[in-house]
Coordinates of C-alpha atoms in Angstrom, one line a residue:
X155 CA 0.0 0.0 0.0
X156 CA 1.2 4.1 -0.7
X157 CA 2.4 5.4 2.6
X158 CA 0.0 8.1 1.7
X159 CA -3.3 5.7 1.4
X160 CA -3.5 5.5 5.2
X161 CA -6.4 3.1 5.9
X162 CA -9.3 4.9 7.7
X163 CA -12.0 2.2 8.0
X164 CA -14.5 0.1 7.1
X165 CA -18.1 0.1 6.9
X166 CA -20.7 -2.6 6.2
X167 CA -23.9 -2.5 4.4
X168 CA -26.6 -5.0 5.9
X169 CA -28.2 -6.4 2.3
X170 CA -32.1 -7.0 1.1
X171 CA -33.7 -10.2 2.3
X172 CA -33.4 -12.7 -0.4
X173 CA -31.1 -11.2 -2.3
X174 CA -29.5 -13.6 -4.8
X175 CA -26.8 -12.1 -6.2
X176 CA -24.5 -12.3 -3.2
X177 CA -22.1 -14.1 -3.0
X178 CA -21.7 -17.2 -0.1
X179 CA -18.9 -19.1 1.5
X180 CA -19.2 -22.1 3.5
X181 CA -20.9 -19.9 6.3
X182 CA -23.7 -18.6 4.4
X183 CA -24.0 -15.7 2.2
X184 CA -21.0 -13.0 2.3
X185 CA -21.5 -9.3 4.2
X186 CA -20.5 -6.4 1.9
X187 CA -17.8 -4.1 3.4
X188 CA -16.7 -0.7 1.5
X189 CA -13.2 0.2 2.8
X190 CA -11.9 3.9 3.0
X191 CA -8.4 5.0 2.8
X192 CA -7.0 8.7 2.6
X193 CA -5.5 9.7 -0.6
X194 CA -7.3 6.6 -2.6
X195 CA -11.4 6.3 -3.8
X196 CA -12.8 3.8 -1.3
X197 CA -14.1 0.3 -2.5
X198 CA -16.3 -2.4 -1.6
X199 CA -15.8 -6.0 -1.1
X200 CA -16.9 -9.1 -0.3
X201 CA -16.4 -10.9 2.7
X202 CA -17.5 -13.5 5.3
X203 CA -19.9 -12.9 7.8
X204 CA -19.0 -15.1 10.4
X205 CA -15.0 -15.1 10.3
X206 CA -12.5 -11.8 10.9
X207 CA -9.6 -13.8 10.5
X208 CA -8.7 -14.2 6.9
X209 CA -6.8 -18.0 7.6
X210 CA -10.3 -19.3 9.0
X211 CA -12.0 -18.6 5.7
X212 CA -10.6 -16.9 3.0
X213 CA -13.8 -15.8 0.4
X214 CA -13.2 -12.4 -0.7
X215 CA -14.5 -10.6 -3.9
X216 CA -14.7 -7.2 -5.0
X217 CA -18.3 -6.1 -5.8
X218 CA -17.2 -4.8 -9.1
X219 CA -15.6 -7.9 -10.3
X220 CA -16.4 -11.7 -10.8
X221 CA -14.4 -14.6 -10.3
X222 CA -13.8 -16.6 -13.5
X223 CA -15.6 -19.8 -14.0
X224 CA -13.2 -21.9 -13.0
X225 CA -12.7 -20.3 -9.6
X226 CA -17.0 -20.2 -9.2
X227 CA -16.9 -24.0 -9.4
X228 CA -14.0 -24.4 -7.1
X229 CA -15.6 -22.3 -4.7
X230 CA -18.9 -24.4 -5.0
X231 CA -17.0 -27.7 -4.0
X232 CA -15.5 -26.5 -1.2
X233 CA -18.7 -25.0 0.1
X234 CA -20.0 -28.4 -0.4
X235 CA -17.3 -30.0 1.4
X236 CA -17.3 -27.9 4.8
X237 CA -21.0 -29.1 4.8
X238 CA -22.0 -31.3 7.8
X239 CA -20.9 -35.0 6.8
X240 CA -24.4 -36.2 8.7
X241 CA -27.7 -34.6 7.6
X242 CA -29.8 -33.3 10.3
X243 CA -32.3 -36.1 9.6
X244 CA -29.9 -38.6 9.7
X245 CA -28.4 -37.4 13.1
X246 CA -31.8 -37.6 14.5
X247 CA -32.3 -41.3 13.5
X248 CA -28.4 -41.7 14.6
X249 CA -29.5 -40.4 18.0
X250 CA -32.1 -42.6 18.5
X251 CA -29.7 -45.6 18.2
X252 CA -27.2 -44.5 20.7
X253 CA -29.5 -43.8 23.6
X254 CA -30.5 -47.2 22.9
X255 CA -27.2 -48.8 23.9
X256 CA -25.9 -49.1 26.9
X257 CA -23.8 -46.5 28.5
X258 CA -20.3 -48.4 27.3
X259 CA -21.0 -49.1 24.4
X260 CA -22.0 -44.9 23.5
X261 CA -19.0 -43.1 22.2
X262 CA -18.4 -39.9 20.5
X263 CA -15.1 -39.2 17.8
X264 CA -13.7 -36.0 18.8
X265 CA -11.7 -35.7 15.7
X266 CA -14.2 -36.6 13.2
X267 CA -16.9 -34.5 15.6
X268 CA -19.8 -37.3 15.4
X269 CA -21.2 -39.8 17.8
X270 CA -20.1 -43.0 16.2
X271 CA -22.6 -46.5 16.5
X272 CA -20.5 -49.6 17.4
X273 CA -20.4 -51.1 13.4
X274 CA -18.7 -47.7 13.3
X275 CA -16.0 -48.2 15.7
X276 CA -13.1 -49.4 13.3
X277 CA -13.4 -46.8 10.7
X278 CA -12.2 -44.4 13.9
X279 CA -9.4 -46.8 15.6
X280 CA -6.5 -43.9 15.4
X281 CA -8.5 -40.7 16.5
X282 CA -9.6 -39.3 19.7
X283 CA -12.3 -41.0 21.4
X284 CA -14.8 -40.3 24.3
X285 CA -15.8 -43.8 25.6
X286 CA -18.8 -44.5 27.6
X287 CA -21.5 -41.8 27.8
X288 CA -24.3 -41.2 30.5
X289 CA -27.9 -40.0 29.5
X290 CA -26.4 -36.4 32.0
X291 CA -23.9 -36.5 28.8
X292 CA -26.4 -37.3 25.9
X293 CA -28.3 -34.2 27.4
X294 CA -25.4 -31.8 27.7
X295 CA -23.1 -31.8 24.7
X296 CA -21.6 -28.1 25.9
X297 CA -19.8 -30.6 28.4
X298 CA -18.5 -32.9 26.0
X299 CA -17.0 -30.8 23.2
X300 CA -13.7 -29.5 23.2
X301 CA -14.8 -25.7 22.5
X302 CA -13.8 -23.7 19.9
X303 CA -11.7 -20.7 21.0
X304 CA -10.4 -19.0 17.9
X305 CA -11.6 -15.4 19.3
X306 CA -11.7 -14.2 15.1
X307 CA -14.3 -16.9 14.1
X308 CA -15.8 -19.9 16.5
X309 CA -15.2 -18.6 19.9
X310 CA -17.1 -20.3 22.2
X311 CA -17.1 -18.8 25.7
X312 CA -20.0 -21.0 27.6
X313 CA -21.9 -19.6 30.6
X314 CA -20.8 -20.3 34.1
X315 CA -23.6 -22.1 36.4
X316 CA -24.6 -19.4 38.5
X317 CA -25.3 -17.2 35.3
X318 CA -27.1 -20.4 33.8
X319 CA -29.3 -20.4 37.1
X320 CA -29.6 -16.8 37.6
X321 CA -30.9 -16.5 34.0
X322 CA -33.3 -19.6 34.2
X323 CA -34.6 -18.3 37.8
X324 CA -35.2 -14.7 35.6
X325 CA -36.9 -16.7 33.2
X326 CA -39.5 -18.3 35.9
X327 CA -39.8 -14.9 37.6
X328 CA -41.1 -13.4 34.6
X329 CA -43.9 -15.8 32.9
X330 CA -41.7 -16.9 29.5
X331 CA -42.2 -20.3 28.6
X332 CA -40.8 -20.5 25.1
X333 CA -37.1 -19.2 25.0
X334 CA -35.1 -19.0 21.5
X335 CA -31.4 -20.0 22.8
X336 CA -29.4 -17.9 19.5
X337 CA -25.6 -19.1 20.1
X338 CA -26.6 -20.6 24.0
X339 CA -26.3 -23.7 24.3
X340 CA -25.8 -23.8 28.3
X341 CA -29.3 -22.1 28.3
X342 CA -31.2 -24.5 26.1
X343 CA -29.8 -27.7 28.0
X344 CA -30.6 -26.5 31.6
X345 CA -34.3 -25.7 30.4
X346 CA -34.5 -29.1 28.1
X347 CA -33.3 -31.0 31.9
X348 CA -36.2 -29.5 33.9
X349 CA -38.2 -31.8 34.8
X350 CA -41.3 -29.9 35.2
X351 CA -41.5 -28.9 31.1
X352 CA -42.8 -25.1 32.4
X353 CA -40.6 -23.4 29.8
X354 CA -39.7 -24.9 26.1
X355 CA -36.4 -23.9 24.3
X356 CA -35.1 -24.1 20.8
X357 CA -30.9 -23.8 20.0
X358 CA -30.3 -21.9 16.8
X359 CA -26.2 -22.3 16.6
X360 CA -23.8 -22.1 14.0
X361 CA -21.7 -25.2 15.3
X362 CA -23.2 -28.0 13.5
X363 CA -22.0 -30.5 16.4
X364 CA -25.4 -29.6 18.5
X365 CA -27.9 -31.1 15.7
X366 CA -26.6 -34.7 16.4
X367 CA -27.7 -34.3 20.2
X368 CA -30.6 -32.5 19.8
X369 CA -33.8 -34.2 19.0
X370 CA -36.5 -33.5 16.4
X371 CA -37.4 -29.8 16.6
X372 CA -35.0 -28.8 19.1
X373 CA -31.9 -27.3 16.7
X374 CA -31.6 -25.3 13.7
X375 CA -28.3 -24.8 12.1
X376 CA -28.4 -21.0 11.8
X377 CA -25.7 -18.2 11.3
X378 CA -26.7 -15.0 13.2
X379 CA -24.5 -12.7 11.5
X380 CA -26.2 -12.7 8.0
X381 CA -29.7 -14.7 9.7
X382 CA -28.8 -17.8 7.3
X383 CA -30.6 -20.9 7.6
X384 CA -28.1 -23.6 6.1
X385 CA -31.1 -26.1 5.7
X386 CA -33.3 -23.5 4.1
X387 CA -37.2 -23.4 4.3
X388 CA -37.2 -26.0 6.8
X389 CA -35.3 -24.1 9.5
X390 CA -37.0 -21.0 9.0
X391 CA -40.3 -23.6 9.2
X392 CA -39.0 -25.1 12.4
X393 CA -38.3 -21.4 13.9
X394 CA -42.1 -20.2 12.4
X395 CA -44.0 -23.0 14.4
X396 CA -42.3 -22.2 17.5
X397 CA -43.0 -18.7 17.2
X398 CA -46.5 -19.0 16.1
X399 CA -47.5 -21.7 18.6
X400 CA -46.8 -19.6 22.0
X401 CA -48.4 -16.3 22.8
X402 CA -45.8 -13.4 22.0
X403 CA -45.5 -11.8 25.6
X404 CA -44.3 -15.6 26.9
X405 CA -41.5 -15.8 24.2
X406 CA -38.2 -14.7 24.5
X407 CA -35.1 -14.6 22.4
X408 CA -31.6 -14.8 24.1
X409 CA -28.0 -14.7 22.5
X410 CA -24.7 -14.8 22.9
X411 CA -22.7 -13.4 20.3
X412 CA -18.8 -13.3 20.3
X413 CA -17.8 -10.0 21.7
X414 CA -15.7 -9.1 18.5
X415 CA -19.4 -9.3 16.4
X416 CA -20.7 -6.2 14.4
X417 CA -23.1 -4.9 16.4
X418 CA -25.4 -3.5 13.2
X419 CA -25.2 -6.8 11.6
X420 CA -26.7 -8.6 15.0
X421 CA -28.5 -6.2 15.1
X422 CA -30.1 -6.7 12.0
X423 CA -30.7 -10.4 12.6
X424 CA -32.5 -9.6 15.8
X425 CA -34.9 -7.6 13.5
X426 CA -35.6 -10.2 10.9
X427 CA -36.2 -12.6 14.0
X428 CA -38.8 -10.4 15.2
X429 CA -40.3 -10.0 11.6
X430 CA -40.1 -13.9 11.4
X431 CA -42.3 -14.4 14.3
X432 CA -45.1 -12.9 12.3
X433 CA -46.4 -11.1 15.6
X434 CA -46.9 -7.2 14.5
X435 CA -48.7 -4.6 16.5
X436 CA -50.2 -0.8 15.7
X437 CA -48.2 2.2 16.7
X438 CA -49.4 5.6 17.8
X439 CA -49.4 6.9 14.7
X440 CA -51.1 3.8 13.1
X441 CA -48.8 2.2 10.9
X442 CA -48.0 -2.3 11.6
X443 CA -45.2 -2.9 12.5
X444 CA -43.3 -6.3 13.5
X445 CA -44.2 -6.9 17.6
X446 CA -40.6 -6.4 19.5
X447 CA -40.2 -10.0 21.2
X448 CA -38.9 -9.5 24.5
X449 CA -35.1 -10.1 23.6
X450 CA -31.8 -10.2 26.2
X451 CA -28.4 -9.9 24.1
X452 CA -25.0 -10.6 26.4
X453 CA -22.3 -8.4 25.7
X454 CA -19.8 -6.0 27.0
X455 CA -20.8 -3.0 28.9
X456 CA -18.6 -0.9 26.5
X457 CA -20.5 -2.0 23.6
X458 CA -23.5 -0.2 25.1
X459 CA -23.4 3.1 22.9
X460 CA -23.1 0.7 19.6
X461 CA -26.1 -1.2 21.0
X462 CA -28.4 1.1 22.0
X463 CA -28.5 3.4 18.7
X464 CA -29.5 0.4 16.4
X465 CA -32.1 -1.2 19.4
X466 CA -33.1 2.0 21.0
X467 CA -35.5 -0.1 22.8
X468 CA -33.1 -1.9 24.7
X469 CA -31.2 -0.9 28.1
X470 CA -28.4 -2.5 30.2
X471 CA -28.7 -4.6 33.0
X472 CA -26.0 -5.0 35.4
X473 CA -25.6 -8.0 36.2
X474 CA -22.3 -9.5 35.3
X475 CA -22.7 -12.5 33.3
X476 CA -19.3 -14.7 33.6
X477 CA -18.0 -18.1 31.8
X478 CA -16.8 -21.3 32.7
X479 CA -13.8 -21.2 30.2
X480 CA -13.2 -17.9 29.0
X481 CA -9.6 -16.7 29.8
X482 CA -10.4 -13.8 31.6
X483 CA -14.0 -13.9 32.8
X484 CA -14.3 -17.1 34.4
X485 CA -15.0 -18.6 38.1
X486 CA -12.7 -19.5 40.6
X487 CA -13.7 -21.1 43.2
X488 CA -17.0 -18.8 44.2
X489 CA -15.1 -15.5 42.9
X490 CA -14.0 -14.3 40.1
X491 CA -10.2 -13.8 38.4
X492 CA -11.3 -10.6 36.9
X493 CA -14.5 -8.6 37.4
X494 CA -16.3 -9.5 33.9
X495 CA -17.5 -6.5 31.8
X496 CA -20.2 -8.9 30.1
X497 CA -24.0 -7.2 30.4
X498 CA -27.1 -8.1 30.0
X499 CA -29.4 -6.0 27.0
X500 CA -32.7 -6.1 27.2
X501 CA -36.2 -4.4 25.9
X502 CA -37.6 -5.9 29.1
X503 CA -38.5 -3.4 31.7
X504 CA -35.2 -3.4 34.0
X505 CA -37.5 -2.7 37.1
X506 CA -38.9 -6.7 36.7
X507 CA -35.0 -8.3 36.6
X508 CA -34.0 -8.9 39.9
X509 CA -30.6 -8.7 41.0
X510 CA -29.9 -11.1 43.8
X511 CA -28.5 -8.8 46.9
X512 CA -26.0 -11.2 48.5
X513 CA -24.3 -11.0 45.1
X514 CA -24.3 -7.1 45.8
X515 CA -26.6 -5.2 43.6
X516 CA -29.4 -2.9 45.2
X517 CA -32.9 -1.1 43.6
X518 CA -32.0 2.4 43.1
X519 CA -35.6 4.3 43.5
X520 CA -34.7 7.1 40.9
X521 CA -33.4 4.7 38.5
X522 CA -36.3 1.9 38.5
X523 CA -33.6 -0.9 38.4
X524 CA -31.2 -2.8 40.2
X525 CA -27.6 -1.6 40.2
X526 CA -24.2 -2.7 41.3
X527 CA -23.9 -1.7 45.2
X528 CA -20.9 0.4 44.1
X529 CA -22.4 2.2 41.5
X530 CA -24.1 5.6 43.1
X531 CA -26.5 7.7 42.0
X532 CA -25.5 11.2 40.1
X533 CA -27.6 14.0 41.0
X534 CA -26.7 15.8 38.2
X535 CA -26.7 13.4 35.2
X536 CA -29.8 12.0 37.1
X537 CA -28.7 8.4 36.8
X538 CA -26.6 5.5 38.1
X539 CA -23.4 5.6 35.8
X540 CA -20.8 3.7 36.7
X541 CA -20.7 1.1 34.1
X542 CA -17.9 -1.2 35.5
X543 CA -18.8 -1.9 39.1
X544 CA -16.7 0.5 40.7
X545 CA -17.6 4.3 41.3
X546 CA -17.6 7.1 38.4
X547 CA -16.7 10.6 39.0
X548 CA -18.6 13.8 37.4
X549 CA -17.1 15.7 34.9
X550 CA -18.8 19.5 34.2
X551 CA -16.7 19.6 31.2
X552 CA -18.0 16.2 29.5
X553 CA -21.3 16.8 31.3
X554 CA -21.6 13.3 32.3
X555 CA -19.6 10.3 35.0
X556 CA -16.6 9.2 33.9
X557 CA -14.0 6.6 35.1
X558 CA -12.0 7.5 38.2
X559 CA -8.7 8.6 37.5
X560 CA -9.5 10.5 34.2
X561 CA -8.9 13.9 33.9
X562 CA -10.2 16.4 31.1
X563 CA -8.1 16.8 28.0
X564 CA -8.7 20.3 26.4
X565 CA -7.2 18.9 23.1
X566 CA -9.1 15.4 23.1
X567 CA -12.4 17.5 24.6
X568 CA -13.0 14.7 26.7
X569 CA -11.4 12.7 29.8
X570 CA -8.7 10.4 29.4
X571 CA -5.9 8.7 31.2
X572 CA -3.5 11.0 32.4
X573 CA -0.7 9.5 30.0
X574 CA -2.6 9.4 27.3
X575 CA -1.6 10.3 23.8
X576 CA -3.7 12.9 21.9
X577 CA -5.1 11.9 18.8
X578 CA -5.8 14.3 15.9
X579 CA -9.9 14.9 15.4
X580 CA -12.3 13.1 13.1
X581 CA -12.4 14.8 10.1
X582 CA -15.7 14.4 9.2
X583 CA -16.7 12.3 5.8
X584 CA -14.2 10.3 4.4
X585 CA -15.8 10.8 0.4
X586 CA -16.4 14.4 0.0
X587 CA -14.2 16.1 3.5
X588 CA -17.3 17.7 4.8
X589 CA -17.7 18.2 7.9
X590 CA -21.1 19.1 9.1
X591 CA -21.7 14.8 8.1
X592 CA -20.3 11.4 8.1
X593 CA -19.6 8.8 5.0
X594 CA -22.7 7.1 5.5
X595 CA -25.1 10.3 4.8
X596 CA -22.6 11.7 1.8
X597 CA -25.1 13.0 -1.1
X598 CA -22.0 12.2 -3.2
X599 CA -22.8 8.0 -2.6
X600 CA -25.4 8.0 -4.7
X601 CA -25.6 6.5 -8.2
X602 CA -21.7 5.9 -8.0
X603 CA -20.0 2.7 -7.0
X604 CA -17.3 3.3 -3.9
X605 CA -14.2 4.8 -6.3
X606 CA -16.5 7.4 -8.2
X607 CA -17.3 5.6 -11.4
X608 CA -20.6 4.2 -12.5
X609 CA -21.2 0.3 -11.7
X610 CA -19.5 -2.2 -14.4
X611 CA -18.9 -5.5 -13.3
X612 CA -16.2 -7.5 -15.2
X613 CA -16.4 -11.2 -16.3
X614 CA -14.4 -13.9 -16.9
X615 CA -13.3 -12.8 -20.2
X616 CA -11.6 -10.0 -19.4
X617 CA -7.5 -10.1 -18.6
X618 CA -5.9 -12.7 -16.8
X619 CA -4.6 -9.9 -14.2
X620 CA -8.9 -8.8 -13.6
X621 CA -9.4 -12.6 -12.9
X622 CA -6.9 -13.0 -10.3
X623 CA -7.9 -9.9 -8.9
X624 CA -11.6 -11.2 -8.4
X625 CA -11.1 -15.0 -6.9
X626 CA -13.0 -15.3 -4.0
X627 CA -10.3 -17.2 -2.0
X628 CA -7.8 -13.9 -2.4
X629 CA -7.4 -10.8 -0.2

């Protein structure tokens, strides 16, 4: 790159529903990013949804170009090749049969990532095994698999029990019965163990391992960073019934995202959930529009900005929600290694989640919601601020709490550490220099692709330089 084409972000654009000209990788259909650099026209790619690390899948393509046709077909197989070797029918039927044998003879291949049947057994003799499974193991696959902890793709940070209870005992509290676990599997197995069957769940997830342990109508293999069904119509079927069959105000959706996630793109899913549910209600000024299912998304507290302006309906909870194998953010023995900044954010009132008080939260009055004992109430910004746990400090400059030990920077215009370095301002739109907007609301983006020029996609029979240039596998 020039020295002078100084990267200066990316933005992504959250497609039409049913769009079929993008293009897909093995994790569903790809998000489209436009990049923005200083001293070069910005352009748009390409890329997929699920992965930020380019070695765990490496789909790319310009939107102004198209991969030749030897590259499309390439592309296809591998897509077909990273699907699931065991169709979700099949690992029904193939669930059936182990719970039939005896505990001994269950086991489950860790490399190949199936339960194997004993006829099976050879085929298996070098890799690693799990021998001898209890019904308690059948039930909870979280326990079994080895998780997957590449934090750029598949990382799966699992809920500690005491946030598994404290959630469930929320759930009671409050009347849901039907729960949508989105990317939670801890929370779908404790509800599918209770004995009582008061509240019904159902595991969307984009690890394929939970639809072998699932049964019939309990799991759909689903991506909820472009809201893609892998098996199609019959997912979004399943996902319909369950919606339709329960009254909205007793169904709730829950997930779990990893923490590095675009929050407009979850955010967008969320959305299309409640517009799947087929629920709608009148607003004051009479137009339908789809019924806001009651909805808790766990995340970190300093994502709350992000969260709030594309859900403005939502608000944070305090509770701290912590993991049973995350590296920072997991129990030890009753306490804690690190005070975890994972939240709970909700639509539902904040007033009806109770915190417990031997865990030390407290109901502020003026709030209308429980809050971290340490966290006390600004007169001025009218609120409970603190964000962390610990206690925030007012700051007439900023006109808002801010982190103890801050100070107010006069260059920055706003508090920082005190050895902080200053950074330059924003400059306003990265496509025209204005500054009284950003580069979403530029006039200028209109009827022009992202360098300036009008839209021309090029094909495979252009130069061999253009086709290399437009493979999907390249970056």
């Amino acid at each position: 790159m020039h020295p002078s084409h100084q990267r200066l972000g990316v933005e992504v654009f959250i497609p039409e529903e049913n769009n079929k000209n993008i293009p897909s990788c093995p994790h569903g259909p790809m998000l489209l990013f436009e990049r923005y650099f200083e001293g070069k026209p910005p352009r748009r790619f390409f890329s997929c949804s699920a992965c930020r690390d380019r070695k765990e899948c490496n789909f790319f393509q310009w939107e102004d170009e198209s991969p030749s046709l030897a590259s499309q077909k390439a592309h296809k197989q591998i897509i077909e090749a990273s699907k699931p070797a065991i169709s979700q029918a099949e690992c029904w039927k193939r669930l059936k049969c182990i719970r039939c044998l005896s505990e001994a003879e269950r086991t489950y291949c860790h490399t190949c990532e199936q339960l194997v049947l004993p006829k099976e057994i050879n085929k298996h003799k070098d890799h690693e095994m799990k021998n001898g499974m209890a019904d308690r193991t059948l039930s909870n696959p979280s326990y079994l698999f080895k998780p997957l902890d590449k934090k750029k793709s598949f990382a799966q940070y699992l809920f500690s029990s005491s946030s598994v209870n404290f959630l469930l005992e929320t759930f009671g509290k409050l009347g849901y019965t039907k729960i949508l676990c989105v990317g939670t599997p801890r929370i779908h197995e404790a509800i599918q163990a209770q004995k009582d069957g008061k509240i019904n769940s159902l595991l969307m997830d984009l690890d394929h391992r939970y639809a072998q342990f699932n049964e019939k109508g309990q799991f759909i293999h689903y991506n909820m960073f472009n809201h893609h069904f892998f098996e199609g119509d019959s997912g979004k079927s399943l996902l319909q019934n369950f919606f339709q069959n329960s009254e909205p105000k007793s169904t709730l959706i829950i997930l779990d995202p990893p923490f590095g996630g675009l929050v407009e793109v979850l955010a967008a899913s969320v959305k299309k959930l409640w517009k799947l549910a087929g629920h709608s209600k009148q607003d004051k000024a009479g137009s339908v529009e789809p019924y806001k299912i009651p909805t808790i998304w766990i995340f970190p507290y300093f994502m709350e900005k992000h969260i709030i302006q594309e859900l403005p309906s939502f608000k944070m909870c305090e509770f701290k929600v912590d993991y049973d194998n995350h590296p920072l953010y997991k129990k030890h023995h009753g306490t804690s290694s690190k005070t975890s900044p994972v939240r709970i954010f909700t639509n539902v009132p904040l007033r009806n989640i109770v915190l417990p008080p031997e865990k030390g939260y407290r109901y502020c009055e003026k709030c209308e919601r429980y809050v971290d004992d340490n966290n006390v109430h600004c007169q001025l910004c009218n609120d409970c601020t603190s964000k962390d746990g610990r206690v925030w400090i007012h700051c007439s400059q900023c006109g808002k709490c801010v982190k103890k030990g801050r100070i107010h920077c006069q260059s920055c215009d706003r508090c920082e550490l005190p050895e902080h370095v200053c950074q330059r301002p924003l400059r306003g739109c990265h496509i025209c220099g204005s500054l009284d907007h950003k580069r979403k609301e530029c006039p200028q983006r209109k009827g022009v692709n992202s360098s300036g020029r009008k839209r021309k996609r090029k094909t495979s029979t252009q130069s061999g330089k253009s086709k290399k240039r437009g493979r999907l596998s390249e970056r």
